Structures are given as structure tokens and as C-alpha cells.
Coordinates of C-alpha atoms and ligand atoms in Angstrom, one line a residue:
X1 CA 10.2 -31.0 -58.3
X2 CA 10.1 -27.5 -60.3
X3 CA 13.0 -25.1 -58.9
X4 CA 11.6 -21.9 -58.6
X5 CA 12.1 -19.8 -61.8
X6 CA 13.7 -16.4 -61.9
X7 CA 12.0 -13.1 -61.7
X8 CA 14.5 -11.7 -64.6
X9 CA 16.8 -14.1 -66.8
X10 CA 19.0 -12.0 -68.8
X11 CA 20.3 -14.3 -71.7
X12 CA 23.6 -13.6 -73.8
X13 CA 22.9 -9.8 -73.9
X14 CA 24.9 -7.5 -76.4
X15 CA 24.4 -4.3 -76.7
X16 CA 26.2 -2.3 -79.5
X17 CA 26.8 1.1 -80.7
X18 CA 27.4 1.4 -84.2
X19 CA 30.8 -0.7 -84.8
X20 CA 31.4 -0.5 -80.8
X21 CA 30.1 -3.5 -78.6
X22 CA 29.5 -2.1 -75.0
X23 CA 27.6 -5.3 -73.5
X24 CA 29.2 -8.6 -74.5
X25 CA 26.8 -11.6 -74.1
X26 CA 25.8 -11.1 -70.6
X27 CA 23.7 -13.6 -68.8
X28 CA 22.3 -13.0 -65.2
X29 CA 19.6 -14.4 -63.2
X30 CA 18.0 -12.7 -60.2
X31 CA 14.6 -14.0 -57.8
X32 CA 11.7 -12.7 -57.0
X33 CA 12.7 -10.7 -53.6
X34 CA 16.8 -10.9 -54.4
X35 CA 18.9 -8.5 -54.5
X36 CA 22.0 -8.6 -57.1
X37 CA 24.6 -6.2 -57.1
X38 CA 26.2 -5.0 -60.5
X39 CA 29.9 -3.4 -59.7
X40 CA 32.1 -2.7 -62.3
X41 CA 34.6 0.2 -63.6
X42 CA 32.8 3.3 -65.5
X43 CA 32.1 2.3 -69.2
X44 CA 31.4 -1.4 -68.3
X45 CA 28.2 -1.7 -69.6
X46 CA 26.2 -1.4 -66.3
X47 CA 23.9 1.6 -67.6
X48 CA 23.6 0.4 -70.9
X49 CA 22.1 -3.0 -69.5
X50 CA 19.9 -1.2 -67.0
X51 CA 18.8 1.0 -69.7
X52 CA 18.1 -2.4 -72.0
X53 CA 15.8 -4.2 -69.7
X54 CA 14.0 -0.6 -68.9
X55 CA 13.8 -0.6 -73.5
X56 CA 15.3 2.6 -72.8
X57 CA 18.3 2.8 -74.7
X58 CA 17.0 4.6 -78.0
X59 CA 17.2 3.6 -81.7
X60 CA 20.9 4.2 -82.1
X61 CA 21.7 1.1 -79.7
X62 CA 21.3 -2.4 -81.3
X63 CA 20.5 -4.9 -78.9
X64 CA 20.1 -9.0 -79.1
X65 CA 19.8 -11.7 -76.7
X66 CA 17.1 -12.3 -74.8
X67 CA 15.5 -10.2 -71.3
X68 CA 12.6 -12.3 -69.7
X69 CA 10.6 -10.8 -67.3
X70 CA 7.9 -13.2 -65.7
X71 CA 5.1 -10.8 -65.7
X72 CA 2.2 -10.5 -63.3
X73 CA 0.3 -10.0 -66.4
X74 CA 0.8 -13.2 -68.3
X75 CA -1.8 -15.8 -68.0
X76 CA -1.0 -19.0 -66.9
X77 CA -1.8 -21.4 -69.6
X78 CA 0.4 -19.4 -71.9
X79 CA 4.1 -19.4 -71.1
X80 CA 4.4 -17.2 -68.1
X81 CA 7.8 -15.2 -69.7
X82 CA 8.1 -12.6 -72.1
X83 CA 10.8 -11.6 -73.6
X84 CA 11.0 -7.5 -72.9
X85 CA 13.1 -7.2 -76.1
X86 CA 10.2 -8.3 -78.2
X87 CA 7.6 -6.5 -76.9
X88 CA 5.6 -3.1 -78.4
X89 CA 6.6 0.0 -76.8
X90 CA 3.3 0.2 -74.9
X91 CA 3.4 -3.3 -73.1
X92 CA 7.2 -1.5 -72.4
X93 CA 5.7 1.5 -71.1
X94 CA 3.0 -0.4 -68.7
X95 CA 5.5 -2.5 -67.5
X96 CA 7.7 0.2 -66.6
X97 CA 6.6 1.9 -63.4
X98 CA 4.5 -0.6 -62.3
X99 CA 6.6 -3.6 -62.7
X100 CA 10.1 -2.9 -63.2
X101 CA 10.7 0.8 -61.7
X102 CA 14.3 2.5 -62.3
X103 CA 16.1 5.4 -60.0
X104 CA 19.2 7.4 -61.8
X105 CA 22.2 8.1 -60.7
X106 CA 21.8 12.1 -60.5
X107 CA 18.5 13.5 -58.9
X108 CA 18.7 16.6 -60.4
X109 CA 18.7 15.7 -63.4
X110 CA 15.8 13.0 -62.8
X111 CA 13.5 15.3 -61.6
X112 CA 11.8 18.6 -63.3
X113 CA 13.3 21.9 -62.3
X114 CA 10.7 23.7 -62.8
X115 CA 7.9 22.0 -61.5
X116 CA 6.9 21.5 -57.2
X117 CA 7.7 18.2 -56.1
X118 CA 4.4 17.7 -55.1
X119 CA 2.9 18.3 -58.3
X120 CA 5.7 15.5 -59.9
X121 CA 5.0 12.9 -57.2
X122 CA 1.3 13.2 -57.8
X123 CA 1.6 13.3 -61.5
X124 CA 3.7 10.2 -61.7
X125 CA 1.3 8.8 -59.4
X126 CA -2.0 9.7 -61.6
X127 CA 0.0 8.7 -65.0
X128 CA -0.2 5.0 -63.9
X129 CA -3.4 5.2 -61.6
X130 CA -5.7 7.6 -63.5
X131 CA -8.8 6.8 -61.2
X132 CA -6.9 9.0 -58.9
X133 CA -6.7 12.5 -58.9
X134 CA -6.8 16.0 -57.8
X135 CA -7.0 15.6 -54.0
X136 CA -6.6 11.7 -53.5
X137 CA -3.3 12.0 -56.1
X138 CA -2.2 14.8 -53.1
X139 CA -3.0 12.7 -50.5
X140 CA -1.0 9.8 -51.8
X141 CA 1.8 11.8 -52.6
X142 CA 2.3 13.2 -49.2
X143 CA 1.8 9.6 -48.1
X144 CA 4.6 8.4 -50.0
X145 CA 6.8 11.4 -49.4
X146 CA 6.5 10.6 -45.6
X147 CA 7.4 6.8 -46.3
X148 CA 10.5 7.9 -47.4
X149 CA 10.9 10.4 -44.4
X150 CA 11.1 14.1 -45.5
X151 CA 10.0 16.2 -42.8
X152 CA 6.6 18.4 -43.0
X153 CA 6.1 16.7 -46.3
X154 CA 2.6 18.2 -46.6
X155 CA 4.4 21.4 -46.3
X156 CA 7.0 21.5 -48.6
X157 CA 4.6 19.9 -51.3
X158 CA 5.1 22.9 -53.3
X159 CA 8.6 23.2 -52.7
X160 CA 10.7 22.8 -56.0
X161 CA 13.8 20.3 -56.5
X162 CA 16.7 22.8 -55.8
X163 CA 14.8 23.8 -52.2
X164 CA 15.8 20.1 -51.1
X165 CA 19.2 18.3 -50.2
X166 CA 20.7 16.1 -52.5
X167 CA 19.7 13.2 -50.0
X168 CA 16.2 14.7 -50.0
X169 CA 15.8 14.6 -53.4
X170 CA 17.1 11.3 -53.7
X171 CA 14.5 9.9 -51.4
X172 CA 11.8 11.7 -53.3
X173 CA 13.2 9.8 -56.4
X174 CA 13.2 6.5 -54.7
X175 CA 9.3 7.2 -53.4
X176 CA 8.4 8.2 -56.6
X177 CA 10.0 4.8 -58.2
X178 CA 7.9 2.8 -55.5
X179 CA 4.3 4.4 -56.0
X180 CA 3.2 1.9 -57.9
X181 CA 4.5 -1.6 -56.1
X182 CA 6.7 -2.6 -58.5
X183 CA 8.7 -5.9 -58.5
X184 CA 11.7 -4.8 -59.5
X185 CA 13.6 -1.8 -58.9
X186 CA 16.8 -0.8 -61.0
X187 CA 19.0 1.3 -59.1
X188 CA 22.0 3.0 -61.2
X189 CA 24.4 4.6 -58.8
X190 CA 21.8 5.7 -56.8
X191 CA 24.0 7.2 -53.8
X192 CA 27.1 7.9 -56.0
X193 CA 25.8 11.8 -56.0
X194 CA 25.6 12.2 -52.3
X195 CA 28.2 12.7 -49.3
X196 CA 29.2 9.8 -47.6
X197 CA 26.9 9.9 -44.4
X198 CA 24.0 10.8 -47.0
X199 CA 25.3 7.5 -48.8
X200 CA 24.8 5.8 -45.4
X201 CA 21.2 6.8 -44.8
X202 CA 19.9 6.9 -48.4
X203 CA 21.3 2.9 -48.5
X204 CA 19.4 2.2 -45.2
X205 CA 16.2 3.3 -46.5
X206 CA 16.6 1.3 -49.6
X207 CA 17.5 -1.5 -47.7
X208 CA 14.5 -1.4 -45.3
X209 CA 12.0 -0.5 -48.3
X210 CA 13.0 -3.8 -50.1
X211 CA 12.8 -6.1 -47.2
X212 CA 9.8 -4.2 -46.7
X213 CA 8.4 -5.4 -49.7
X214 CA 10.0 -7.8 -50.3
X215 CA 11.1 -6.2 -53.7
X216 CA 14.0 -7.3 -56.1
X217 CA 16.6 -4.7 -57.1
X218 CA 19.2 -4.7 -59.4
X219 CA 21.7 -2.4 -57.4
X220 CA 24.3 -0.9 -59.6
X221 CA 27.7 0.3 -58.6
X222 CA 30.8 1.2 -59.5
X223 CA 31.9 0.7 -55.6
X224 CA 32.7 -2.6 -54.4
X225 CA 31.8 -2.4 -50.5
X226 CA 28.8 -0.2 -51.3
X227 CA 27.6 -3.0 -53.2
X228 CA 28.4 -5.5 -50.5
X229 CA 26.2 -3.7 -48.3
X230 CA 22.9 -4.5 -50.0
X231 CA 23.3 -7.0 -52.3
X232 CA 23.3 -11.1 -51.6
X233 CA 24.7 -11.8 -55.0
X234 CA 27.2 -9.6 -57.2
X235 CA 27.8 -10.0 -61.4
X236 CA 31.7 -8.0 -61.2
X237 CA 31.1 -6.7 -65.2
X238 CA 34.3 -5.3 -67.2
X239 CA 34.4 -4.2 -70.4
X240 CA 30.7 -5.4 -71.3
X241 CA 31.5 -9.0 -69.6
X242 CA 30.4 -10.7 -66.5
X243 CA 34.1 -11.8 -65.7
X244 CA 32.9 -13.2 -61.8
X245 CA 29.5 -13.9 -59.8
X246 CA 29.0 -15.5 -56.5
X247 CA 27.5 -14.3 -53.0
X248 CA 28.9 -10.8 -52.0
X249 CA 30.2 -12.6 -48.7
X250 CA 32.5 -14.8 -50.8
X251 CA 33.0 -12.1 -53.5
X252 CA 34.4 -9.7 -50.9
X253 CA 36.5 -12.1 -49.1
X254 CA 37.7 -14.6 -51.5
X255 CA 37.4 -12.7 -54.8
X256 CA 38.8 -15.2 -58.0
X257 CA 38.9 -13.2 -60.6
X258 CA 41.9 -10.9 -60.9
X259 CA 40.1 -8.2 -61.8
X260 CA 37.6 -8.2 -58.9
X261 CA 40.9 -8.4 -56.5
X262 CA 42.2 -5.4 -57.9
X263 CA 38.6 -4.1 -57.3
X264 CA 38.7 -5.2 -54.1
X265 CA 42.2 -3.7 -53.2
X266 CA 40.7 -0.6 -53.7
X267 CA 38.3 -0.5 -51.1
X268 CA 40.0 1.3 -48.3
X269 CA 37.7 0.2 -45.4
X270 CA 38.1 -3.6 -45.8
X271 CA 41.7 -3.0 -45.5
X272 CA 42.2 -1.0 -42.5
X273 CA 41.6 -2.8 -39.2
X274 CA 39.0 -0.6 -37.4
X275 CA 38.7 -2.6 -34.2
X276 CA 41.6 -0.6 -33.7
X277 CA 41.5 3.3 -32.2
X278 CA 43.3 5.4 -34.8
X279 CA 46.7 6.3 -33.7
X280 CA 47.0 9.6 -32.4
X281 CA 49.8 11.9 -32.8
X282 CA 51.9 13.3 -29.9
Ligands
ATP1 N1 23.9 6.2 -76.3 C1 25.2 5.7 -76.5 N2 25.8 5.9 -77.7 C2 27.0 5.4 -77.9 N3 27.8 4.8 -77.0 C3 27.2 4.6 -75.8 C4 25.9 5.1 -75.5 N4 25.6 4.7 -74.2 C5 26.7 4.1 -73.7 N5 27.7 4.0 -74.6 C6 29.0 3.4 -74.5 O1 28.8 2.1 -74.0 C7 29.8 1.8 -73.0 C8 29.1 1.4 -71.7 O2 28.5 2.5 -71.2 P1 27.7 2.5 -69.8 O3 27.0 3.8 -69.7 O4 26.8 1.3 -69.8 O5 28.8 2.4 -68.7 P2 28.7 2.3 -67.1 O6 29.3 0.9 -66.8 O7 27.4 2.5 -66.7 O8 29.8 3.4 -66.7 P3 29.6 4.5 -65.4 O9 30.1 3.8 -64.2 O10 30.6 5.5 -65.9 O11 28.2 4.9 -65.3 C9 30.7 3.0 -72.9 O12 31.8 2.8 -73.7 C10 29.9 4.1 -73.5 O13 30.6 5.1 -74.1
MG2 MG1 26.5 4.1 -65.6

């Protein structure tokens, strides 16, 4: 009996700058559907590993190990991984966006200044799907806009980026990563930007897209119960290592490795007992 093979297998990933090593022989596995939670201090490596399986992460990065990605597009009869590492900067580009689909940490930066978010949402849409255009690229991108719920989407097509809320724009970020179906979504701090009741709603909708379809996500934080909240599975990273993984239940109750306690301990909400009304003064 075959177990059922992993969407991703990350395998003894390093990632160096120059003389400095910022990913030290990571491995992680995650399924078709799962979602795996990355949570680690800033300068961990998180990014940088995002940014490796994306074949983002520029010349000046060296990078070995191995990233396979069981593509849709492999034919059977030949083995049905590839190893993203090894692969041409066009197969990269197709693959990204359609496949594997990425969301930053800061929407403004992510999206065009300059330019209405309709016309962005229906360019990203015609750069992978080129049969459509003009009016059915429009049509699509008010479609999508709507998925992700921003009111009178049809009308604020030619709004730009600043004329939305942070959360607003981060939705338009997440429809934009999900145009194209992909199987994977990387998602690097994607609510770290926003206020906490933001947080709250952004998370939801990310939650109920990826049930939805049933996508995978690698959901990266440097927040402990925000990660609990979505993932199944958490890889707790520190200085480019993988130093614990296990279910997020376990990880957040019965944490092993020192480091993920101390982790832990500073996650305020797990601590206080809220069954409790707050004490009031006077
Ligand atoms: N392009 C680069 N050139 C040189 N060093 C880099 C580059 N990108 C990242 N680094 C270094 O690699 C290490 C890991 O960075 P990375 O961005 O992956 O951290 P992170 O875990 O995502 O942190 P944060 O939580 O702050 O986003 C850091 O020491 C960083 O300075
Ligand atoms: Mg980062």
C-alpha cells in the first residue's frame, strides 16, 4: 500500500548569503489540502525559504537542497516530482501563480501605487489567462474582488490602493493570489500589517477560502497563537533550523522544545483565563 505522497517535500534546504547561512538544512513536508504553520523569531529564515520555493530570492542567495513540487503538469510515466531548484526560470514563472501563489507581508508595498485596482486584478488575471481580456478580464475581476468581500466592487474598480483599508487591500491581495486556482498558497505574515480585529477577519477569510478549495498553505508567522489558528501542523524555525514540528494542538499545549516554550510564554491570551469576567475596579 503506497502512502500518499506530499504536495511539497522540502529536503535539507540551505540558504546562504555570502559567508552568512540564514536557512540551515531544513526539511518539511506538507499534503495536498494541509495547512503548515511556519512560526519563528524575525531573521529565522522564514522569508528566505518562502522566497526559495517561489525561485525568488535573486542571484546573490546561494541555495542547495532539494524543493519538490508534485506538479499538475508532470506526466505520469515520468517521475511525477520536480525539483523547483532545478528548473529554468520559465517553468518557475508558470508555476508561480497558477500553482504555487504567494501573498506578502505588506500590501502596500505588493500592490502598484499608481495603478486602479481594477486594472491590477484584471492584469494579473490576463498575464496567466491571455484568452481573456478587455471586458471578460473586468468581469472576472469584479468576480473575484466580491469573493473576497469588498463592497460595491464594481464600483470602486478604478479606485487606487491608498483609497482602501489596510484589510481591504489585503483581501484584494489574497483574491489576486487565488485567480488562478493554485495549489498552494504561501502566506508571509499576511495579517502582521493589520489591527487586531482586521487580523481576525482577514484570517477568517483565509481560512474559509482554503477549506473552500481545499488549498494547501504554507502560513508564516512570527506569532504563535496566530498560527495555531489556521494551521494543523507547525515547523517552530530559529536561526535557519527547524528546532520542533508536531500538530499545533500539541505544539501549543505541550510544546518540547525550549525555545518554542519560551515562544509560547509569550502569547498573552493562552495565559490569561478568559472564562473569567475581567475584574473591575471600585
Ligand atoms: N537578500 C538578502 N541578502 C542578505 N541577507 C539576507 C537577504 N535576505 C535575508 N537575509 C538574511 O537572512 C536571514 C533570514 O531572513 P528572513 O527574511 O528569512 O527572516 P524572517 O524569519 O522572515 O524574519 P522576519 O520575521 O523579520 O520577517 C536574516 O539574517 C537576513 O538578514
Ligand atoms: Mg519574513
Amino acid at each position: 500500500m503506497a502512502l500518499m505522497a506530499p504536495l511539497l517535500d522540502v529536503r535539507d534546504l540551505h540558504i546562504r548569503f555570502g559567508a552568512a547561512e540564514a536557512v540551515r538544512g531544513i526539511s518539511l513536508q506538507l499534503d495536498e489540502g494541509e495547512v503548515l504553520g511556519i512560526v519563528g523569531e524575525s531573521g529565522s529564515g522564514k522569508s528566505a525559504t518562502a522566497l526559495a520555493i517561489l525561485g525568488l530570492l535573486g542571484p546573490s542567495a546561494s541555495v542547495t537542497g532539494q524543493i519538490l513540487w508534485h506538479s499538475a503538469n508532470s506526466a505520469p510515466a515520468r517521475t511525477s516530482y520536480i525539483n523547483l531548484l532545478q528548473q529554468p526560470a520559465s517553468a518557475l514563472r508558470h508555476i508561480r501563480g497558477r500553482e504555487i501563489a504567494m501573498i506578502f507581508q505588506e500590501p502596500m508595498t505588493a500592490l502598484n501605487p499608481v495603478m486602479t485596482i481594477g486594472h491590477q486584478v484584471a492584469e494579473s488575471y490576463e498575464a496567466h489567462a491571455p484568452s481573456f481580456t478587455g471586458r471578460e478580464a473586468r468581469r472576472r475581476a469584479i468576480a473575484a474582488l466580491e469573493a473576497v468581500s469588498i463592497p460595491d466592487a464594481a464600483q470602486r474598480y478604478g479606485d487606487y490602493p491608498h483609497q482602501f483599508s489596510g484589510g481591504q487591500r489585503q483581501r484584494i491581495l489574497i483574491a489576486m493570489a487565488l485567480m488562478h486556482r493554485p495549489r498552494l498558497l504561501i502566506a508571509d505574515e499576511p495579517t502582521t500589517a493589520l489591527d487586531v480585529t482586521v487580523q481576525a477577519q482577514v484570517l477568517e477569510l483565509l481560512r474559509d477560502l482554503q477549506r473552500q478549495h481545499g488549498l494547501a498553505m504554507l502560513f508564516i508567522s512570527h506569532d504563535l497563537a496566530v498560527v495555531g489558528q489556521v494551521a494543523s501542523r507547525v515547523a517552530v524555525m530559529r536561526s535557519g533550523e527547524i528546532v520542533e514540528t508536531g500538530p499545533s494542538q500539541r505544539i501549543l499545549t505541550a510544546p518540547e522544545h525550549p525555545y518554542t516554550r519560551s515562544l509560547l510564554a509569550a502569547v498573552p491570551t493562552l495565559a490569561t483565563d478568559r472564562s473569567k469576567p475581567l475584574a473591575m475596579v471600585g
